[in-house]
Amino acid sequence: ADYWKSQPRKFCQYCKCWIADNKPSIEFHERGKNHKQNVTAKIDEIKKKSIEKAKKEEKMSKEFAAMEEAAMKAYQEDMKRLQGESVITVVL
Ligand SMILES: [Zn+2]
């Protein structure tokens, strides 16, 4: 147990692994092929996610616009109907 206490460790979020928290170890780890691949993969994942998010938001805004249009049409229909009714009232 003392071994872990005396060895401060740093967590690499890209590789999901622990490395010794000292400059040579960190540099060695960051120069590693595995780490570089993991960093690239992470960046690709973030890019992919942000593209997906943008697409989702675009879809949502389109759906919202369609909803708004439908509401506007319904409102116009109501107005027409109300106007028609009031015309009838006037005629009567
Ligand atoms: Zn790493």
Coordinates of C-alpha atoms and ligand atoms in Angstrom, one line a residue:
A1 CA 0.0 0.0 0.0
D2 CA 2.9 2.3 0.7
Y3 CA 4.1 1.9 -2.8
W4 CA 1.0 3.6 -4.2
K5 CA 1.2 6.4 -1.6
S6 CA 4.8 7.1 -2.3
Q7 CA 4.3 7.1 -6.1
P8 CA 2.0 9.9 -7.2
R9 CA 0.1 8.9 -10.3
K10 CA -1.5 10.9 -13.1
F11 CA -4.6 9.6 -14.9
C12 CA -4.4 9.8 -18.7
Q13 CA -8.0 10.4 -19.8
Y14 CA -7.2 9.4 -23.3
C15 CA -5.8 6.0 -22.5
K16 CA -7.9 5.5 -19.4
C17 CA -4.8 4.5 -17.5
W18 CA -2.5 5.7 -14.7
I19 CA 1.0 6.8 -15.3
A20 CA 3.7 7.9 -12.8
D21 CA 3.3 11.6 -12.2
N22 CA 6.8 12.8 -13.1
K23 CA 8.0 14.6 -16.2
P24 CA 10.0 11.8 -17.8
S25 CA 7.1 9.3 -17.4
I26 CA 4.5 11.7 -18.7
E27 CA 6.7 12.6 -21.7
F28 CA 7.4 9.0 -22.4
H29 CA 3.7 8.2 -22.2
E30 CA 2.7 11.1 -24.4
R31 CA 5.2 10.2 -27.0
G32 CA 3.9 6.7 -27.1
K33 CA 2.1 5.5 -30.3
N34 CA -0.8 4.2 -28.2
H35 CA -1.4 7.5 -26.5
K36 CA -1.2 9.5 -29.8
Q37 CA -3.7 7.1 -31.3
N38 CA -6.0 7.5 -28.3
V39 CA -5.7 11.3 -28.5
T40 CA -6.6 11.2 -32.2
A41 CA -9.5 8.9 -31.6
K42 CA -10.7 11.2 -28.8
I43 CA -10.5 14.2 -31.1
D44 CA -12.4 12.4 -33.8
E45 CA -15.0 11.3 -31.3
I46 CA -15.4 14.9 -30.1
K47 CA -15.7 16.1 -33.7
K48 CA -18.2 13.4 -34.5
K49 CA -20.3 14.2 -31.5
S50 CA -20.3 18.0 -32.2
I51 CA -21.4 17.2 -35.8
E52 CA -24.1 14.9 -34.5
K53 CA -25.2 17.6 -32.1
A54 CA -25.3 20.3 -34.8
K55 CA -27.3 17.9 -37.0
K56 CA -29.7 17.2 -34.1
E57 CA -30.1 20.9 -33.4
E58 CA -30.7 21.6 -37.1
K59 CA -33.4 18.9 -37.2
M60 CA -34.9 20.2 -34.0
S61 CA -35.1 23.8 -35.4
K62 CA -36.6 22.4 -38.6
E63 CA -39.2 20.5 -36.5
F64 CA -39.8 23.6 -34.5
A65 CA -40.3 25.7 -37.7
A66 CA -42.7 23.1 -39.0
M67 CA -44.6 23.2 -35.7
E68 CA -44.7 27.0 -35.8
E69 CA -45.9 26.9 -39.4
A70 CA -48.6 24.4 -38.5
A71 CA -49.7 26.6 -35.6
M72 CA -49.7 29.7 -37.9
K73 CA -51.9 27.8 -40.4
A74 CA -54.2 26.7 -37.7
Y75 CA -54.4 30.3 -36.5
Q76 CA -55.1 31.6 -40.0
E77 CA -57.8 28.9 -40.4
D78 CA -59.4 30.0 -37.2
M79 CA -59.2 33.7 -38.3
K80 CA -60.8 32.8 -41.6
R81 CA -63.5 30.8 -39.8
L82 CA -64.1 33.6 -37.3
Q83 CA -64.2 36.2 -40.1
G84 CA -66.6 33.9 -42.0
E85 CA -68.8 33.6 -38.9
S86 CA -68.8 37.4 -38.3
V87 CA -69.7 37.9 -42.0
I88 CA -72.6 35.6 -41.5
T89 CA -73.6 37.4 -38.4
V90 CA -73.5 40.7 -40.3
V91 CA -75.5 39.2 -43.1
L92 CA -78.0 37.9 -40.6
Ligands
ZN1 ZN -2.3 8.4 -22.7

